[in-house]
Amino acid sequence: MFDLSILLFIPLITAIGVLFCKNNSQVKWVALSGSTVQLLFCVELLKIYWEQRTAGNTIQMLFQQRISWFKPLNIEYYIGVDGISIAMILLTAFVVFAGILISWKIDKLTKEFFFLLILLSVGAYGFFISLDLFTMFFFLEVAVIPKFLLIGIWGSGKKENSAMKLALMLMGGSALVLIGLLCLYFNTHTVTGQHTFDLLAIANMHLPIEVQRFIFPLMFFGFGVFTAIFPFHTWAPDGHSSAPTAASMFLAGISMKLGGYGCLRVAAYLLPEAAHEYSWIIILVSTIAIIYGAFATLMQTDLKYINAYSSVSHCGFVLFGIGMLNQTSINGAVMQMVSHGVMTALFFGAIGMIYERTHTRMVAQLGGLLKVMPFIITVFVIAGLCSLGLPGFSGFVAEMTVFMGAWQRPETYNRIATVLACASIVVTAVYILRAVGATGMGPIKNKEFLTFKDATWTERLASISLISCLLLIGIAPFLLTNLISPDTKIIMDNIARTAILK
Amino acid sequence: MIHYIFLIPLLPLIGFLINGIGWRTIPKNMGGIIGCGAILGSFIVSLGVFFEVNTPGFHTQIIPLFDFIKSGKLNIPFEFQIDALSSLFLLIITGVGFLIHVYSTSYMHHDEGMVKYFSFLNLFVFFMLLLVLGANYLILFIGWEGVGLCSYLLIGFWFKNRDYTNAAKKAFIMNRIGDLGFLVGMLMILYTFGTLSYQDFFKNLHDAPKLPASTYNWIAICLFIGATGKSAQIPLYTWLPDAMAGPTPVSALIHAATMVTAGIYMIARSCALYELAPLVSNIVAAIGLATAIIAATIALKQYDIKKVLAYSTVSQLGFMFLALGIGAYSTAVFHVMTHAFFKALLFLGSGSVIHAMGGEQDLRKMGGLGKKMPITKITFLIGCLAISGIPGFAGFFSKDEILSRAFASNPTSPYLFVMGIGAAMMTSFYMFRLYYLTFTGSFRGTHEQEHHLHESPFAITLPLIILAVLSIVGGYVGLPGVISEHHALESFLSTAITNRSKFHLEESTEWILMTVSTLAAVFMIVYAYTATKKPNFAPTTGLAKMMENKWYVDEIYNAIIVKPLQSISGLLDTWADKKGIDGIVNGVGKTVKWGGDRMRVLQTGQVGFYIFIMVIGMIALFSISFLLVK
């Protein structure tokens, strides 16, 4: 068997190790080696997981561990993974690895910066492996606080305001989740006679529909805030734009996925009947997010705002896929989470590299950079192409899968929503090409730009590792779908069963 | 040879990777050799495949490569399909593509980004090959999107010029609008028939119980919207003329061998579907004819040598769609083939002219170039004769076939034929206007340019000569019915695509039609000669001015689509997002803060006040509970 807790210990030890470092260079190397070990460990986890599955191990969650945490309330440290969580864990490991490489030049409070970054990743890892709702909530909170500090201290622009806004809105989201969680908890005894936070046990209960109806919106919108669900998305543009590069990468690449994962694993899986009933609202809200995010992006003049609004649009696809409630669309949603996580990290990484050199992110002030720093702009273009769903990159297969799933719902309402969602590919192309064209092409606006150096080795390594992920998923998406399909099927079966029971 | 089919797209991909990764270190000549070699390799394999397909008893083959998208019941493998249609397109793409590559080695030799250019060129060919090789609509769509990207990269290749990058952007976005239609069509096929593979889809179309006509119509119209984008038909044609911004060989590649033929290929491939959607077929024919005419009228008045050719491409594509619409699918493919030869020839010829003129593209500044550039002149003349449909040249056979079949499809009201002849007449006029203005008469440019005039080097003239030969002999694979019973191309393609009918005509009728179209073409050539003898470049007025300004279509699109969309997104951004939603968010924060400020007043710090409040509170509580108990 396999000890999943190591997944938490490696980053924890790294974070503590960082605190004991003597100088900045030590800090960076400790952080980098910690994240590399973690990345290798995650790959190993994937390998062992895959061996178990091919050997015919069909238990829903592998490598389970259960330690009682607070007996009177039945709170447990209960962890385990399935294909979906492994996909998310790998995503996290890659983004953390790239984020640390990109932050190589940080020289203000370096120790604290890396400590917080790694702490944030502990929250994410913990969240994705938790099978106990309380533990899950605990890790969700762990992932929020460092963001506030990262933006507030190392950010740019109106950073205090953005940090405050982001932290408060995310806290608001987690407050909703907490209420939902407690409601859930106090309704579990009716079935087993005992209160529990055990995710798998709750999934097998048939909670009365009235209870589900009440809890579902709390959970869905609570987690939804994290993934910038419309209309609770305004933290994203401000937060992203003020955050330092690595924090933006973590925020969009990992943190927004906590929300999507929560919506799927907690809201849709545990409350299937309500998910069915409210499906039209999810579709409505996510379609608005997709279209609205895309149009709002058109008007942005700051590169980070462009990617932030486009993230609102892209994360809309995650919720859209979940809302369509069939296996293909949910597969698509998970693929979109992974794909968007990597893509957006790459995008923010590239923007960060540009900003670090030019000290501006305003589209109007950039131009002609392809000539000066071909590598960075090529990375930027690749991230853009992935974002606009070009075949060969992961964005295409993820969106295609969502669309193919969504079209299986023949009702006119869903059809219209799907066509509208499809239409976003045109708008996406417009804003991506505008950003790419204005930044990389055209004449060089500023003579000073000519002196800039192209990417450093850390930046190259970070970009190439992320691009490889995008290409791998884009060319061989079956690797990812084979990993997640059995588990999306379990979620889907749960939904289908209750729908038929009704 | 079919076992090596994977090499056909793989070689250009490898060429792209080598040149793309090492573009800064690979020497120019080496980059050229890698680029050309990759395509040559594909061409040789394609040739082998073609001969294998062209043996009696060959059946369509599916070559599975790997799983692609797999999710639940949905399974879309990555597989190739080899049949007559795809093998013919393979030859056109790699053959003409190779000549364009060779030409580029000389044309782009002075450009510092030559190696990068070759990598893009190879990628372009790669995606186009994927498009025609795919055994299902999804792989076609991958190639479809891919060529869109490559056109973006190549049109905007000289990225320092803002106009060029805007043209590139326009091309991509226009294509994307079409892609949306294609995507929805694809989703409908998947939902209705449960498959995207051609073979299963067509089998289902054939075997499954009849569905309501609207189902077929919806799918067919959505796919056709995709085709209007990629193949530059009304209403999405405006990107193609702007796509001239790229290096000239790229224009040749986009216009002749790849990209724009994708839409024709896709509809010819889906002919079984269009047979069940007669309404949409009529729309296709109408749009095709309208595009042929409108683009031709615009071409009449253009002064940019490449713009004339660009509009002529749009117009010729219109002819192909006319053929598709009347159900003469093999004829459309025939015209794709001959058009690939003579349009590549004309574009490369114009490139040779531009090269000699030092980058000048304005017809008003040319003239009399024939004396200095004999090979370019003669090959260009052959191209013009071919596109005008003069008997003996390739274009005659295919264009005549389209026109006579348009007549045969509805002999009682020959309006399709008459309008087709009209467009064809304009074709001869603008092509020979172009020819005379460029190669005959006296030179109108600067002295410096005149001094610089020279015939292009061998790497440029050789492809011209080969293409000129193909523009003559290329038509003999499809002799008209009056001359030969056997139509080689049609019978070759018959294993893959089926025409709607035999399009039978009386022999005498066919002779008449042929004579009419030939006489019309010859008449227009003579007319063009007289019209350009004393060229008059005075500013135009009225109708001519509208033609010169392309009927103001770009301006109209700008006013009714681009501007409103911009203002909507502006409104969304400032009003809905910044003031609306974010206003509420900030408002909540401010309210809390305001409330806190007010509440603070209560915390006076005076113990007496606290006790006073406490007493009042207790009294209130007691009285409430007293009242409640009672």
Short mmCIF file of N, CA, C and O in Angstrom, two decimals, chain B residues 216-281:
data_model
loop_
_atom_site.label_atom_id
_atom_site.label_comp_id
_atom_site.label_asym_id
_atom_site.label_seq_id
_atom_site.Cartn_x
_atom_site.Cartn_y
_atom_site.Cartn_z
N TYR B 216 -31.78 16.56 -41.49
CA TYR B 216 -30.70 16.60 -42.48
C TYR B 216 -30.36 18.04 -42.85
O TYR B 216 -29.20 18.41 -42.98
N ASN B 217 -31.43 18.83 -43.02
CA ASN B 217 -31.18 20.22 -43.43
C ASN B 217 -30.34 20.97 -42.41
O ASN B 217 -29.42 21.69 -42.77
N TRP B 218 -30.67 20.79 -41.13
CA TRP B 218 -29.92 21.51 -40.10
C TRP B 218 -28.44 21.12 -40.11
O TRP B 218 -27.56 21.96 -40.06
N ILE B 219 -28.22 19.81 -40.18
CA ILE B 219 -26.82 19.37 -40.17
C ILE B 219 -26.10 19.92 -41.40
O ILE B 219 -25.01 20.48 -41.31
N ALA B 220 -26.77 19.79 -42.55
CA ALA B 220 -26.11 20.21 -43.79
C ALA B 220 -25.83 21.71 -43.79
O ALA B 220 -24.76 22.14 -44.21
N ILE B 221 -26.75 22.48 -43.26
CA ILE B 221 -26.54 23.94 -43.30
C ILE B 221 -25.42 24.33 -42.34
O ILE B 221 -24.60 25.20 -42.64
N CYS B 222 -25.36 23.65 -41.20
CA CYS B 222 -24.29 23.99 -40.25
C CYS B 222 -22.92 23.66 -40.84
O CYS B 222 -21.99 24.47 -40.74
N LEU B 223 -22.83 22.49 -41.47
CA LEU B 223 -21.54 22.15 -42.08
C LEU B 223 -21.21 23.17 -43.18
O LEU B 223 -20.06 23.59 -43.34
N PHE B 224 -22.24 23.58 -43.91
CA PHE B 224 -21.99 24.53 -44.99
C PHE B 224 -21.51 25.88 -44.45
O PHE B 224 -20.65 26.52 -45.06
N ILE B 225 -22.04 26.28 -43.31
CA ILE B 225 -21.55 27.54 -42.71
C ILE B 225 -20.05 27.42 -42.45
O ILE B 225 -19.28 28.35 -42.71
N GLY B 226 -19.66 26.25 -41.97
CA GLY B 226 -18.23 26.02 -41.79
C GLY B 226 -17.47 26.20 -43.09
O GLY B 226 -16.43 26.84 -43.15
N ALA B 227 -18.05 25.65 -44.17
CA ALA B 227 -17.38 25.72 -45.46
C ALA B 227 -17.30 27.16 -45.97
O ALA B 227 -16.31 27.55 -46.60
N THR B 228 -18.34 27.98 -45.69
CA THR B 228 -18.27 29.37 -46.17
C THR B 228 -17.12 30.10 -45.51
O THR B 228 -16.54 31.00 -46.12
N GLY B 229 -16.81 29.73 -44.28
CA GLY B 229 -15.68 30.39 -43.63
C GLY B 229 -14.37 29.98 -44.26
O GLY B 229 -13.58 30.79 -44.71
N LYS B 230 -14.15 28.67 -44.31
CA LYS B 230 -12.86 28.19 -44.76
C LYS B 230 -12.67 28.43 -46.25
O LYS B 230 -11.59 28.76 -46.70
N SER B 231 -13.74 28.27 -47.04
CA SER B 231 -13.59 28.41 -48.48
C SER B 231 -14.04 29.77 -48.98
O SER B 231 -14.30 29.93 -50.17
N ALA B 232 -14.11 30.74 -48.08
CA ALA B 232 -14.33 32.12 -48.46
C ALA B 232 -15.54 32.32 -49.37
O ALA B 232 -15.43 32.75 -50.51
N GLN B 233 -16.72 31.98 -48.86
CA GLN B 233 -17.94 32.27 -49.60
C GLN B 233 -18.73 33.34 -48.87
O GLN B 233 -18.47 33.62 -47.70
N ILE B 234 -19.69 33.92 -49.59
CA ILE B 234 -20.58 34.87 -48.93
C ILE B 234 -21.21 34.16 -47.74
O ILE B 234 -21.65 33.03 -47.88
N PRO B 235 -21.30 34.72 -46.59
CA PRO B 235 -20.91 36.08 -46.21
C PRO B 235 -19.52 36.18 -45.58
O PRO B 235 -19.17 37.24 -45.10
N LEU B 236 -18.76 35.10 -45.56
CA LEU B 236 -17.51 35.12 -44.80
C LEU B 236 -16.27 35.19 -45.70
O LEU B 236 -15.22 34.68 -45.35
N TYR B 237 -16.40 35.80 -46.87
CA TYR B 237 -15.28 35.74 -47.81
C TYR B 237 -14.24 36.83 -47.60
O TYR B 237 -13.15 36.75 -48.14
N THR B 238 -14.56 37.85 -46.83
CA THR B 238 -13.72 39.05 -46.85
C THR B 238 -12.31 38.85 -46.31
O THR B 238 -11.45 39.70 -46.50
N TRP B 239 -12.09 37.73 -45.62
CA TRP B 239 -10.73 37.54 -45.08
C TRP B 239 -9.74 37.19 -46.17
O TRP B 239 -8.57 37.50 -46.09
N LEU B 240 -10.22 36.50 -47.21
CA LEU B 240 -9.28 35.94 -48.18
C LEU B 240 -8.50 37.03 -48.94
O LEU B 240 -7.28 36.94 -49.05
N PRO B 241 -9.18 38.05 -49.46
CA PRO B 241 -8.41 39.09 -50.14
C PRO B 241 -7.40 39.78 -49.20
O PRO B 241 -6.29 40.10 -49.62
N ASP B 242 -7.78 39.95 -47.94
CA ASP B 242 -6.84 40.59 -47.00
C ASP B 242 -5.66 39.67 -46.69
O ASP B 242 -4.60 40.13 -46.28
N ALA B 243 -5.89 38.38 -46.89
CA ALA B 243 -4.84 37.40 -46.56
C ALA B 243 -3.64 37.55 -47.48
O ALA B 243 -2.65 36.84 -47.33
N MET B 244 -3.73 38.47 -48.43
CA MET B 244 -2.61 38.74 -49.34
C MET B 244 -1.41 39.30 -48.61
O MET B 244 -0.33 39.39 -49.17
N ALA B 245 -1.63 39.71 -47.35
CA ALA B 245 -0.55 40.36 -46.62
C ALA B 245 0.67 39.45 -46.45
O ALA B 245 1.78 39.93 -46.32
N GLY B 246 0.44 38.16 -46.48
CA GLY B 246 1.55 37.24 -46.26
C GLY B 246 2.48 37.20 -47.45
O GLY B 246 2.20 37.76 -48.50
N PRO B 247 3.62 36.52 -47.30
CA PRO B 247 4.51 36.34 -48.44
C PRO B 247 3.77 35.64 -49.58
O PRO B 247 2.90 34.81 -49.33
N THR B 248 4.11 35.98 -50.83
CA THR B 248 3.33 35.49 -51.97
C THR B 248 3.22 33.96 -52.07
O THR B 248 2.15 33.45 -52.37
N PRO B 249 4.29 33.20 -51.81
CA PRO B 249 4.11 31.74 -51.88
C PRO B 249 3.05 31.25 -50.90
O PRO B 249 2.35 30.27 -51.19
N VAL B 250 2.89 31.95 -49.78
CA VAL B 250 1.87 31.56 -48.82
C VAL B 250 0.49 31.75 -49.44
O VAL B 250 -0.39 30.89 -49.31
N SER B 251 0.33 32.85 -50.18
CA SER B 251 -0.94 33.05 -50.86
C SER B 251 -1.20 31.91 -51.81
O SER B 251 -2.32 31.40 -51.92
N ALA B 252 -0.15 31.51 -52.52
CA ALA B 252 -0.33 30.40 -53.46
C ALA B 252 -0.75 29.15 -52.71
O ALA B 252 -1.64 28.41 -53.14
N LEU B 253 -0.15 28.93 -51.57
CA LEU B 253 -0.47 27.73 -50.79
C LEU B 253 -1.90 27.79 -50.27
O LEU B 253 -2.65 26.82 -50.36
N ILE B 254 -2.28 28.95 -49.73
CA ILE B 254 -3.63 29.07 -49.18
C ILE B 254 -4.66 28.96 -50.29
O ILE B 254 -5.67 28.28 -50.16
N HIS B 255 -4.40 29.62 -51.42
CA HIS B 255 -5.42 29.75 -52.45
C HIS B 255 -5.50 28.55 -53.37
O HIS B 255 -6.52 28.31 -53.99
N ALA B 256 -4.40 27.85 -53.51
CA ALA B 256 -4.40 26.81 -54.53
C ALA B 256 -4.49 25.43 -53.91
O ALA B 256 -5.46 24.70 -54.13
N ALA B 257 -3.51 25.10 -53.12
CA ALA B 257 -3.38 23.70 -52.74
C ALA B 257 -4.10 23.37 -51.45
O ALA B 257 -4.50 22.24 -51.24
N THR B 258 -4.23 24.34 -50.56
CA THR B 258 -4.73 23.98 -49.23
C THR B 258 -5.85 24.90 -48.81
O THR B 258 -6.38 25.64 -49.61
N MET B 259 -6.14 24.84 -47.55
CA MET B 259 -7.06 25.76 -46.87
C MET B 259 -8.39 25.95 -47.58
O MET B 259 -9.37 25.37 -47.18
N VAL B 260 -8.43 26.79 -48.63
CA VAL B 260 -9.73 27.13 -49.21
C VAL B 260 -10.39 25.92 -49.86
O VAL B 260 -11.60 25.91 -50.03
N THR B 261 -9.61 24.91 -50.21
CA THR B 261 -10.25 23.75 -50.81
C THR B 261 -10.86 22.85 -49.72
O THR B 261 -11.58 21.91 -50.04
N ALA B 262 -10.57 23.16 -48.48
CA ALA B 262 -11.06 22.32 -47.39
C ALA B 262 -12.58 22.23 -47.38
O ALA B 262 -13.15 21.16 -47.17
N GLY B 263 -13.23 23.37 -47.61
CA GLY B 263 -14.68 23.38 -47.59
C GLY B 263 -15.26 22.51 -48.70
O GLY B 263 -16.24 21.78 -48.50
N ILE B 264 -14.64 22.59 -49.89
CA ILE B 264 -15.09 21.77 -51.02
C ILE B 264 -14.92 20.29 -50.66
O ILE B 264 -15.81 19.48 -50.87
N TYR B 265 -13.75 20.00 -50.12
CA TYR B 265 -13.47 18.62 -49.75
C TYR B 265 -14.52 18.10 -48.78
O TYR B 265 -15.06 17.01 -48.94
N MET B 266 -14.81 18.93 -47.78
CA MET B 266 -15.71 18.47 -46.71
C MET B 266 -17.10 18.20 -47.28
O MET B 266 -17.73 17.19 -46.94
N ILE B 267 -17.57 19.08 -48.16
CA ILE B 267 -18.93 18.88 -48.69
C ILE B 267 -18.94 17.70 -49.67
O ILE B 267 -19.87 16.89 -49.67
N ALA B 268 -17.88 17.60 -50.47
CA ALA B 268 -17.82 16.44 -51.37
C ALA B 268 -17.79 15.15 -50.56
O ALA B 268 -18.43 14.16 -50.89
N ARG B 269 -17.07 15.18 -49.45
CA ARG B 269 -16.99 14.03 -48.57
C ARG B 269 -18.36 13.69 -48.01
O ARG B 269 -18.73 12.54 -47.88
N SER B 270 -19.13 14.73 -47.68
CA SER B 270 -20.44 14.50 -47.06
C SER B 270 -21.55 14.44 -48.10
O SER B 270 -22.69 14.74 -47.78
N CYS B 271 -21.23 14.08 -49.33
CA CYS B 271 -22.24 14.17 -50.39
C CYS B 271 -23.49 13.35 -50.07
O CYS B 271 -24.59 13.76 -50.41
N ALA B 272 -23.30 12.24 -49.34
CA ALA B 272 -24.47 11.43 -49.00
C ALA B 272 -25.47 12.23 -48.18
O ALA B 272 -26.68 12.07 -48.32
N LEU B 273 -24.94 13.09 -47.31
CA LEU B 273 -25.81 13.93 -46.49
C LEU B 273 -26.53 14.96 -47.35
O LEU B 273 -27.74 15.17 -47.23
N TYR B 274 -25.78 15.61 -48.25
CA TYR B 274 -26.37 16.68 -49.05
C TYR B 274 -27.40 16.14 -50.02
O TYR B 274 -28.31 16.86 -50.44
N GLU B 275 -27.28 14.86 -50.37
CA GLU B 275 -28.30 14.27 -51.22
C GLU B 275 -29.64 14.20 -50.50
O GLU B 275 -30.69 14.18 -51.12
N LEU B 276 -29.60 14.15 -49.16
CA LEU B 276 -30.84 14.07 -48.39
C LEU B 276 -31.34 15.45 -48.00
O LEU B 276 -32.37 15.58 -47.36
N ALA B 277 -30.58 16.48 -48.34
CA ALA B 277 -30.97 17.84 -47.96
C ALA B 277 -31.03 18.72 -49.20
O ALA B 277 -30.20 19.60 -49.39
N PRO B 278 -32.02 18.48 -50.07
CA PRO B 278 -32.06 19.22 -51.34
C PRO B 278 -32.18 20.72 -51.12
O PRO B 278 -31.61 21.52 -51.89
N LEU B 279 -32.89 21.11 -50.08
CA LEU B 279 -33.05 22.54 -49.82
C LEU B 279 -31.69 23.20 -49.62
O LEU B 279 -31.37 24.24 -50.22
N VAL B 280 -30.87 22.56 -48.79
CA VAL B 280 -29.55 23.12 -48.51
C VAL B 280 -28.68 23.08 -49.77
O VAL B 280 -27.92 24.00 -50.04
N SER B 281 -28.83 22.04 -50.58
CA SER B 281 -28.08 21.98 -51.83
C SER B 281 -28.39 23.19 -52.69
O SER B 281 -27.49 23.78 -53.29
#
